CSV table of C-alpha atoms in Angstrom, one decimal:
chain,number,residue,atom,x,y,z
A,1,MET,CA,5.3,15.9,3.3
A,2,ALA,CA,3.1,12.8,3.5
A,3,LYS,CA,-0.4,12.9,2.0
A,4,ARG,CA,-3.3,13.1,4.4
A,5,ASP,CA,-6.0,10.6,4.5
A,6,TYR,CA,-8.7,11.7,2.0
A,7,TYR,CA,-11.5,11.0,4.6
A,8,ASP,CA,-9.7,13.2,7.1
A,9,VAL,CA,-9.3,15.9,4.5
A,10,LEU,CA,-13.1,16.1,4.0
A,11,GLY,CA,-13.9,15.4,7.6
A,12,ILE,CA,-16.1,12.4,6.9
A,13,SER,CA,-16.2,8.7,7.9
A,14,LYS,CA,-15.2,5.8,5.6
A,15,GLY,CA,-18.8,4.7,5.4
A,16,ALA,CA,-20.0,8.1,4.1
A,17,GLU,CA,-22.6,8.1,1.4
A,18,ALA,CA,-22.2,9.9,-2.0
A,19,ASP,CA,-24.4,12.9,-0.9
A,20,GLU,CA,-22.4,13.3,2.3
A,21,ILE,CA,-19.1,13.3,0.3
A,22,LYS,CA,-20.5,15.9,-2.1
A,23,LYS,CA,-21.8,18.1,0.8
A,24,ALA,CA,-18.5,17.9,2.6
A,25,TYR,CA,-16.5,18.9,-0.5
A,26,ARG,CA,-18.8,21.8,-1.3
A,27,LYS,CA,-18.3,23.1,2.2
A,28,MET,CA,-14.5,22.8,2.0
A,29,ALA,CA,-14.3,24.3,-1.5
A,30,ILE,CA,-16.4,27.4,-0.4
A,31,LYS,CA,-14.3,27.9,2.7
A,32,TYR,CA,-10.9,27.8,0.9
A,33,HIS,CA,-11.9,29.2,-2.5
A,34,PRO,CA,-9.2,31.5,-3.9
A,35,ASP,CA,-11.6,34.4,-4.4
A,36,LYS,CA,-12.4,34.3,-0.7
A,37,ASN,CA,-8.7,33.9,0.4
A,38,GLU,CA,-6.9,36.0,-2.1
A,39,GLY,CA,-3.1,35.6,-1.9
A,40,ASP,CA,-3.4,32.9,0.8
A,41,LYS,CA,-1.2,30.0,-0.5
A,42,GLU,CA,-2.2,27.7,2.4
A,43,ALA,CA,-5.9,28.2,1.6
A,44,GLU,CA,-5.1,27.4,-2.1
A,45,GLU,CA,-3.4,24.2,-1.2
A,46,MET,CA,-6.3,23.2,1.1
A,47,PHE,CA,-8.6,23.9,-1.8
A,48,LYS,CA,-6.6,21.6,-4.1
A,49,GLU,CA,-6.3,19.0,-1.5
A,50,ALA,CA,-10.1,18.9,-1.0
A,51,ALA,CA,-10.5,18.6,-4.8
A,52,GLU,CA,-8.1,15.7,-5.0
A,53,ALA,CA,-9.9,13.9,-2.1
A,54,TYR,CA,-13.3,14.5,-3.8
A,55,GLU,CA,-12.0,13.2,-7.2
A,56,VAL,CA,-11.1,9.9,-5.6
A,57,LEU,CA,-14.0,9.4,-3.1
A,58,SER,CA,-16.7,10.5,-5.5
A,59,ASN,CA,-15.6,7.8,-8.0
A,60,PRO,CA,-16.7,4.3,-6.8
A,61,GLU,CA,-13.8,2.5,-8.5
A,62,LYS,CA,-11.1,4.9,-7.3
A,63,ARG,CA,-12.7,4.9,-3.8
A,64,GLN,CA,-12.6,1.1,-3.7
A,65,ARG,CA,-8.9,1.0,-4.7
A,66,TYR,CA,-8.1,3.7,-2.3
A,67,ASN,CA,-9.8,1.9,0.6
A,68,GLN,CA,-7.8,-1.2,-0.2
A,69,PHE,CA,-4.4,0.2,-1.0
A,70,GLY,CA,-4.4,3.8,0.2
A,71,HIS,CA,-2.3,6.3,-1.7
A,72,ALA,CA,-0.2,3.4,-3.1
A,73,ALA,CA,-3.1,2.3,-5.3
A,74,ASN,CA,-1.9,4.4,-8.3
A,75,ALA,CA,1.8,4.6,-7.5
A,76,SER,CA,2.6,3.9,-11.2
A,77,SER,CA,1.2,7.2,-12.2
A,78,PRO,CA,3.8,9.5,-13.8
A,79,ASN,CA,2.7,12.2,-11.4
A,80,GLY,CA,4.4,10.3,-8.6
A,81,GLY,CA,1.5,8.4,-7.1
A,82,GLY,CA,-2.0,9.4,-6.0
A,83,TYR,CA,-4.8,10.3,-8.4
A,84,GLY,CA,-3.6,13.5,-10.1
A,85,GLY,CA,-5.2,16.0,-7.7
A,86,GLY,CA,-1.8,17.3,-6.6
A,87,SER,CA,-1.0,18.4,-10.1
A,88,MET,CA,-4.4,20.1,-10.8
A,89,ASN,CA,-4.6,23.8,-11.6
A,90,MET,CA,-7.7,25.9,-10.8
A,91,ASP,CA,-9.1,25.3,-14.3
A,92,ASP,CA,-8.9,21.6,-13.8
A,93,ILE,CA,-10.7,21.8,-10.5
A,94,PHE,CA,-13.5,24.1,-11.8
A,95,SER,CA,-14.0,22.1,-14.9
A,96,GLN,CA,-14.2,18.7,-13.3
A,97,PHE,CA,-16.2,19.5,-10.1
A,98,GLY,CA,-18.2,22.6,-11.1
A,99,ASP,CA,-21.3,20.5,-11.7
A,100,ILE,CA,-21.9,19.9,-8.0
A,101,PHE,CA,-22.6,23.6,-7.7
A,102,GLY,CA,-25.2,23.7,-10.4
A,103,GLY,CA,-23.3,24.7,-13.6
A,104,GLY,CA,-21.3,27.6,-14.8
A,105,SER,CA,-18.8,29.0,-12.3
A,106,PRO,CA,-19.3,27.0,-9.1
A,107,PHE,CA,-18.9,30.1,-6.9
A,108,GLU,CA,-21.0,32.6,-8.7
A,109,GLY,CA,-23.5,34.1,-6.2
A,110,PHE,CA,-21.0,33.4,-3.3
A,111,PHE,CA,-18.1,35.7,-4.2
A,112,ASN,CA,-19.3,38.7,-6.2
A,113,GLY,CA,-19.9,36.7,-9.4
A,114,GLY,CA,-16.8,34.5,-8.7
A,115,GLY,CA,-14.3,33.2,-11.2
A,116,GLY,CA,-11.6,35.7,-10.5
A,117,GLY,CA,-8.9,33.2,-11.0
A,118,ARG,CA,-10.4,31.8,-14.2
A,119,GLN,CA,-10.2,33.3,-17.5
A,120,GLY,CA,-13.7,34.0,-18.9
A,121,GLY,CA,-15.5,33.4,-15.6
A,122,GLY,CA,-17.9,30.5,-16.3
A,123,ARG,CA,-16.1,29.0,-19.3
A,124,ARG,CA,-16.4,25.3,-19.6
A,125,VAL,CA,-13.4,23.0,-20.3
A,126,ALA,CA,-14.2,19.8,-22.1
A,127,ARG,CA,-12.8,16.5,-20.7
A,128,GLY,CA,-11.7,13.5,-22.7
A,129,SER,CA,-13.0,10.0,-21.9
A,130,ASN,CA,-11.0,7.4,-19.9
A,131,LEU,CA,-9.4,4.4,-21.7
A,132,ARG,CA,-9.0,0.9,-20.4
A,133,ILE,CA,-6.3,-1.5,-21.4
A,134,LYS,CA,-5.0,-4.9,-20.1
A,135,VAL,CA,-1.4,-5.6,-19.4
A,136,ARG,CA,-0.2,-9.2,-19.0
A,137,LEU,CA,2.7,-9.8,-16.6
A,138,SER,CA,4.8,-12.8,-15.8
A,139,LEU,CA,5.4,-13.8,-12.1
A,140,GLU,CA,9.0,-12.4,-12.4
A,141,GLU,CA,7.7,-9.0,-13.6
A,142,ILE,CA,5.2,-8.9,-10.8
A,143,ALA,CA,7.8,-9.7,-8.2
A,144,ASN,CA,10.4,-7.2,-9.5
A,145,GLY,CA,8.2,-4.5,-11.1
A,146,ALA,CA,8.2,-3.8,-14.8
A,147,GLU,CA,8.4,-1.1,-17.4
A,148,LYS,CA,6.0,-1.7,-20.3
A,149,LYS,CA,5.8,0.3,-23.6
A,150,ILE,CA,2.2,0.0,-24.9
A,151,LYS,CA,0.9,1.3,-28.2
A,152,VAL,CA,-2.6,2.7,-27.6
A,153,ASN,CA,-5.1,3.6,-30.3
A,154,LYS,CA,-7.0,6.6,-29.0
A,155,GLN,CA,-8.1,10.2,-29.7
A,156,ILE,CA,-5.1,12.5,-29.9
A,157,LEU,CA,-4.8,16.3,-30.5
A,158,CYS,CA,-5.0,17.3,-34.2
A,159,LYS,CA,-1.5,18.5,-35.2
A,160,THR,CA,-2.8,20.7,-38.0
A,161,CYS,CA,-4.7,23.0,-35.6
A,162,ASP,CA,-2.9,22.1,-32.4
A,163,GLY,CA,-6.2,20.9,-31.0
A,164,THR,CA,-8.1,24.2,-31.4
A,165,GLY,CA,-10.4,22.9,-34.1
A,166,ALA,CA,-10.0,26.2,-36.1
A,167,LYS,CA,-8.3,26.8,-39.4
A,168,ASP,CA,-6.0,29.4,-37.8
A,169,LYS,CA,-5.7,31.7,-34.8
A,170,SER,CA,-7.9,34.3,-36.4
A,171,SER,CA,-10.8,31.9,-37.0
A,172,PHE,CA,-12.4,32.6,-33.6
A,173,GLN,CA,-14.9,35.1,-32.5
A,174,THR,CA,-16.4,35.9,-29.1
A,175,CYS,CA,-19.7,34.1,-28.5
A,176,LYS,CA,-22.5,36.6,-29.1
A,177,THR,CA,-24.9,34.8,-26.8
A,178,CYS,CA,-22.8,34.8,-23.6
A,179,GLY,CA,-20.3,37.5,-24.5
A,180,GLY,CA,-17.4,35.2,-23.9
A,181,GLN,CA,-18.4,34.1,-20.4
A,182,GLY,CA,-19.4,30.6,-21.4
A,183,ALA,CA,-22.5,30.8,-19.3
A,184,VAL,CA,-25.8,32.7,-19.5
A,185,ARG,CA,-27.7,34.1,-16.5
A,186,ARG,CA,-31.5,34.2,-16.1
A,187,VAL,CA,-33.4,36.2,-13.6
A,188,THR,CA,-36.8,34.8,-12.5
A,189,ASN,CA,-39.4,36.8,-10.5
A,190,THR,CA,-40.8,34.7,-7.6
A,191,ILE,CA,-42.9,35.5,-4.5
A,192,LEU,CA,-39.6,35.7,-2.6
A,193,GLY,CA,-38.1,38.2,-5.0
A,194,GLN,CA,-35.8,37.8,-7.9
A,195,MET,CA,-33.8,34.6,-8.3
A,196,GLN,CA,-30.7,34.4,-10.6
A,197,THR,CA,-29.6,31.1,-12.2
A,198,THR,CA,-26.6,30.4,-14.3
A,199,SER,CA,-26.3,27.7,-17.0
A,200,THR,CA,-23.9,26.7,-19.8
A,201,CYS,CA,-24.2,28.7,-22.9
A,202,PRO,CA,-26.1,26.7,-25.5
A,203,THR,CA,-24.4,28.4,-28.5
A,204,CYS,CA,-20.7,27.8,-27.6
A,205,ASN,CA,-21.3,24.9,-25.1
A,206,GLY,CA,-19.5,26.9,-22.4
A,207,GLU,CA,-16.3,27.6,-24.3
A,208,GLY,CA,-16.9,31.4,-24.6
A,209,SER,CA,-16.0,31.5,-28.3
A,210,THR,CA,-17.2,30.1,-31.6
A,211,ILE,CA,-15.2,29.0,-34.7
A,212,THR,CA,-15.7,30.9,-37.9
A,213,SER,CA,-13.5,28.7,-40.1
A,214,LYS,CA,-13.1,25.0,-39.2
A,215,CYS,CA,-9.9,23.0,-39.4
A,216,THR,CA,-10.0,20.9,-42.6
A,217,VAL,CA,-8.5,17.8,-40.9
A,218,CYS,CA,-10.5,17.4,-37.6
A,219,HIS,CA,-13.5,19.5,-38.8
A,220,SER,CA,-13.5,21.6,-35.6
A,221,ASP,CA,-13.2,18.7,-33.1
A,222,GLY,CA,-9.6,19.4,-32.3
A,223,VAL,CA,-8.9,15.6,-32.0
A,224,VAL,CA,-8.3,12.8,-34.5
A,225,ARG,CA,-7.8,9.1,-34.2
A,226,GLY,CA,-4.2,8.1,-33.7
A,227,GLU,CA,-1.7,6.0,-31.9
A,228,GLU,CA,0.5,6.8,-29.0
A,229,THR,CA,3.3,4.8,-27.3
A,230,ILE,CA,2.9,5.0,-23.5
A,231,THR,CA,5.5,3.9,-21.0
A,232,ILE,CA,3.8,2.2,-18.0
A,233,ASN,CA,5.9,1.7,-14.8
A,234,VAL,CA,4.2,-1.2,-13.0
A,235,PRO,CA,5.2,-1.4,-9.3
A,236,ALA,CA,6.3,-4.7,-7.8
A,237,GLY,CA,3.6,-6.7,-6.0
A,238,VAL,CA,0.5,-6.0,-8.2
A,239,SER,CA,-2.0,-8.8,-8.5
A,240,GLU,CA,-4.6,-10.2,-10.9
A,241,GLY,CA,-7.5,-7.8,-11.4
A,242,MET,CA,-5.8,-4.8,-9.8
A,243,GLN,CA,-6.3,-1.5,-11.6
A,244,LEU,CA,-3.7,1.2,-12.0
A,245,SER,CA,-4.4,4.7,-13.3
A,246,MET,CA,-2.3,7.2,-15.4
A,247,SER,CA,-3.7,10.7,-15.2
A,248,GLY,CA,-4.1,12.5,-18.5
A,249,LYS,CA,-3.1,9.5,-20.7
A,250,GLY,CA,-6.7,8.7,-21.9
A,251,ASN,CA,-8.5,10.2,-24.9
A,252,ALA,CA,-7.6,13.8,-25.7
A,253,ALA,CA,-10.4,16.3,-25.2
A,254,PRO,CA,-12.0,18.5,-27.9
A,255,ARG,CA,-10.4,21.9,-28.4
A,256,GLY,CA,-7.7,21.8,-25.8
A,257,GLY,CA,-9.7,20.4,-22.9
A,258,VAL,CA,-8.5,18.1,-20.1
A,259,PRO,CA,-7.5,14.6,-21.3
A,260,GLY,CA,-9.0,11.5,-19.7
A,261,ASP,CA,-7.2,8.9,-17.7
A,262,LEU,CA,-5.7,5.6,-18.8
A,263,ILE,CA,-6.9,2.6,-16.6
A,264,ILE,CA,-4.6,-0.4,-16.7
A,265,LEU,CA,-6.0,-3.8,-15.7
A,266,ILE,CA,-3.4,-6.3,-14.5
A,267,GLU,CA,-3.4,-9.9,-15.7
A,268,GLU,CA,-1.1,-12.5,-14.4
A,269,ILE,CA,0.6,-15.1,-16.8
A,270,PRO,CA,0.6,-18.5,-15.0
A,271,HIS,CA,4.1,-19.7,-14.2
A,272,GLU,CA,5.2,-23.1,-15.4
A,273,THR,CA,6.2,-24.5,-12.0
A,274,LEU,CA,5.4,-21.9,-9.3
A,275,LYS,CA,2.0,-21.0,-8.0
A,276,ARG,CA,1.2,-17.7,-6.3
A,277,ASP,CA,-0.8,-17.5,-3.1
A,278,GLY,CA,-1.1,-13.9,-2.0
A,279,ASN,CA,2.5,-12.8,-1.4
A,280,ASN,CA,3.8,-16.3,-1.0
A,281,VAL,CA,5.0,-18.6,-3.8
A,282,ILE,CA,4.3,-22.4,-3.7
A,283,TYR,CA,6.5,-25.1,-5.3
A,284,ASP,CA,5.6,-28.8,-5.4
A,285,LEU,CA,8.8,-30.8,-5.0
A,286,HIS,CA,8.6,-34.5,-5.9
A,287,VAL,CA,11.4,-36.7,-4.5
A,288,ASN,CA,11.9,-40.5,-4.5
A,289,PHE,CA,11.7,-42.3,-1.2
A,290,VAL,CA,15.4,-43.2,-1.4
A,291,ASP,CA,16.4,-39.5,-1.4
A,292,ALA,CA,13.8,-38.8,1.3
A,293,ALA,CA,15.2,-41.6,3.5
A,294,LEU,CA,18.9,-40.9,2.9
A,295,GLY,CA,18.7,-37.1,2.6
A,296,THR,CA,20.1,-35.1,-0.4
A,297,SER,CA,20.6,-31.6,-1.9
A,298,ILE,CA,18.2,-30.5,-4.6
A,299,GLU,CA,18.1,-27.4,-6.9
A,300,ILE,CA,14.7,-25.8,-7.2
A,301,PRO,CA,13.3,-22.9,-9.2
A,302,THR,CA,12.6,-19.5,-7.6
A,303,ILE,CA,11.3,-16.2,-8.8
A,304,ASP,CA,14.9,-14.9,-8.9
A,305,GLY,CA,16.4,-18.0,-10.6
A,306,LYS,CA,17.6,-21.2,-8.8
A,307,ALA,CA,18.2,-22.1,-5.2
A,308,LYS,CA,19.7,-25.3,-3.6
A,309,ILE,CA,17.9,-26.8,-0.6
A,310,LYS,CA,18.9,-29.6,1.7
A,311,LEU,CA,16.6,-32.5,2.5
A,312,GLU,CA,17.3,-34.1,5.9
A,313,PRO,CA,17.4,-37.9,6.2
A,314,GLY,CA,14.0,-39.2,7.0
A,315,THR,CA,12.1,-36.4,5.4
A,316,GLN,CA,8.4,-37.2,5.4
A,317,GLY,CA,5.8,-36.5,2.6
A,318,GLY,CA,3.7,-33.4,3.2
A,319,LYS,CA,6.5,-31.5,4.9
A,320,ILE,CA,6.6,-27.8,4.0
A,321,LEU,CA,9.9,-26.0,3.8
A,322,ARG,CA,10.1,-22.3,3.8
A,323,LEU,CA,12.5,-19.9,2.0
A,324,LYS,CA,12.1,-16.6,3.7
A,325,GLY,CA,11.8,-13.5,1.5
A,326,LYS,CA,11.7,-15.5,-1.8
A,327,GLY,CA,8.0,-14.6,-2.5
A,328,VAL,CA,6.3,-11.6,-4.0
A,329,PRO,CA,6.6,-8.1,-2.3
A,330,GLU,CA,3.7,-6.1,-1.1
A,331,VAL,CA,2.9,-3.0,-3.3
A,332,ASN,CA,5.1,-0.1,-2.2
A,333,SER,CA,6.4,-2.0,0.8
A,334,TYR,CA,9.6,-3.6,2.0
A,335,HIS,CA,7.8,-6.7,3.2
A,336,ARG,CA,8.1,-9.7,0.9
A,337,GLY,CA,6.4,-13.1,1.1
A,338,ASP,CA,8.1,-16.5,1.3
A,339,GLN,CA,8.5,-19.5,-1.0
A,340,LEU,CA,6.9,-22.6,0.4
A,341,ILE,CA,8.2,-26.0,-0.8
A,342,HIS,CA,5.7,-28.8,-0.5
A,343,ILE,CA,7.4,-32.2,-0.3
A,344,ASN,CA,5.8,-35.0,-2.2
A,345,ILE,CA,7.2,-38.6,-1.9
A,346,TRP,CA,7.2,-40.1,-5.4
A,347,THR,CA,6.3,-43.8,-5.5
A,348,PRO,CA,7.3,-45.6,-8.7
A,349,LYS,CA,4.4,-47.2,-10.7
A,350,ALA,CA,6.5,-49.8,-12.5
A,351,LEU,CA,9.5,-51.9,-11.1
A,352,SER,CA,12.1,-54.1,-12.7
A,353,ARG,CA,12.6,-57.6,-11.3
A,354,GLU,CA,15.8,-56.6,-9.5
A,355,GLU,CA,14.1,-53.5,-8.0
A,356,ARG,CA,11.2,-55.6,-6.8
A,357,GLU,CA,13.5,-58.2,-5.2
A,358,ALA,CA,15.4,-55.5,-3.4
A,359,LEU,CA,12.3,-53.9,-2.0
A,360,GLU,CA,10.8,-57.3,-1.0
A,361,LYS,CA,13.9,-57.9,1.1
A,362,LEU,CA,13.4,-54.6,2.9
A,363,GLN,CA,9.6,-54.9,3.2
A,364,GLY,CA,9.9,-56.8,6.5
A,365,SER,CA,12.5,-54.6,8.0
A,366,PRO,CA,11.4,-52.9,11.2
A,367,ASN,CA,12.6,-49.5,10.0
A,368,PHE,CA,10.1,-49.7,7.0
A,369,LYS,CA,7.1,-50.1,9.2
A,370,PRO,CA,5.2,-46.8,9.7
A,371,ASN,CA,5.9,-45.5,13.2
A,372,PRO,CA,5.1,-41.8,13.5
A,373,GLY,CA,6.4,-40.1,16.6
A,374,LYS,CA,4.5,-37.8,18.8
A,375,ASN,CA,6.3,-34.9,17.2
A,376,GLU,CA,5.1,-35.8,13.7
A,377,LYS,CA,2.4,-33.3,12.7
A,378,SER,CA,-0.8,-34.5,10.9
A,379,PHE,CA,-1.8,-33.1,7.6
A,380,PHE,CA,-4.4,-30.8,9.2
A,381,GLU,CA,-1.9,-29.5,11.7
A,382,ARG,CA,0.5,-28.7,8.9
A,383,MET,CA,-2.2,-26.9,6.9
A,384,LYS,CA,-3.3,-24.9,10.0
A,385,GLU,CA,0.4,-23.9,10.6
A,386,TYR,CA,0.7,-22.9,7.0
A,387,PHE,CA,-2.3,-20.6,7.0
A,388,GLU,CA,-1.3,-19.1,10.3
C-alpha cells in the first residue's frame, strides 16, 4: 500500500507553521490513541502514521527534503524508505513526541492516567544523538547506485553490561521517588480548584529505576566509544549536497534507549571528461575541420563506457548531438537524462610549410567562404533549444 502524503495525514497545508503542525499532530494522536481505541488495529496504524508524519514535518531538514523528493528522499534507509516512522513501536512514539504534551506520559489526564500500552506509565526512554558523515561518489556510482561500507566512530552499546549501565541484572532498584513510574505528579490548589501536573522524575531522570552497582567499563552510561562498519545503499541519481538518512544508525542511547540517526551528505567526485548538468551529461568533443568537412566516426566516453557516434559531412562548430538515455537517472524513477555532445572545431595553431601551401590553395575556393543557410541556427537559438 502506497504511503499517504504527510500533509494529508495531518490535515494541513504545505505552508503550515510549526505550531500548526504540532497542534494537528496532537489532535490526531489523541483521537487514535491506543488507550482510547483498545484492540482497534486500524486506529493503531493511524496513530503510527500520524507520528511518522510529525517526525518528518516537525524537523526543518527532513521537511525540506520531503518537500523536494517526497517519500523517495530517504530511500536508502534499510527500513525500506521513508523516515523510520513505519517501524516505530509505541515506546518510540511516546519517547520521541511526548514532549509536545508537557512531559511524562503524553496522555495522562486524557485517558484515566494513560500509558496502558507502556510499561511503567510515564517512563522516559533516552535517545542517542544523530551522526553526520560525508560520502564521496564518482559519476558512475551516482548513475548506477552504489553500496558503500563505511567505518563510523561513534557511541556503541557497552558489551559488558549489554547497555544497561549496571554491574548485573540484580543491580537495579525501583526508584523511591516516583515508585517506578518515571514521573512525579504535583497537585496545586488554585481558585479554579485543584490542578495536577506531571513532570519527569528528577531522581531517575524518567527511567523508573536506579542503579545500585555500576558497570566497571561504561560507569553506568551503557555506552562506550567504538567503531561500527555500516553498509550504505545509495540510490541512483543522487546529487551534490543531498542528504540521506539511516534510522537507528547514529549514536547509541544510554541504558538501552533509542539510537539516533545517521545523516549521509553526498559529495560528487568531478569526472575527468564528463560534466553533469542536472540529469544530463555534457561532453565537449573537439574535431579538426577536415573531419568536420568530410564526416567521420568517433568514439567518445559515456557513463557506461564507450559509444561510437557519426559526424555528418559539413558538421558545424557549436552543433549539439544528443544520446538519449545516456545521462543520470532521477532518484527512484525510470526516467534518465541524456548525454549532450558539444561539437568544437579545432583550428591548428602551428602549420608546416606543406600544410600552409595546401590551405592557401583552398583559401580562395568558393566552398570555403562562410555561407550559412537559413536553416543554420545561431548560437543563441541552439542554447535556447538546449535549455528547453
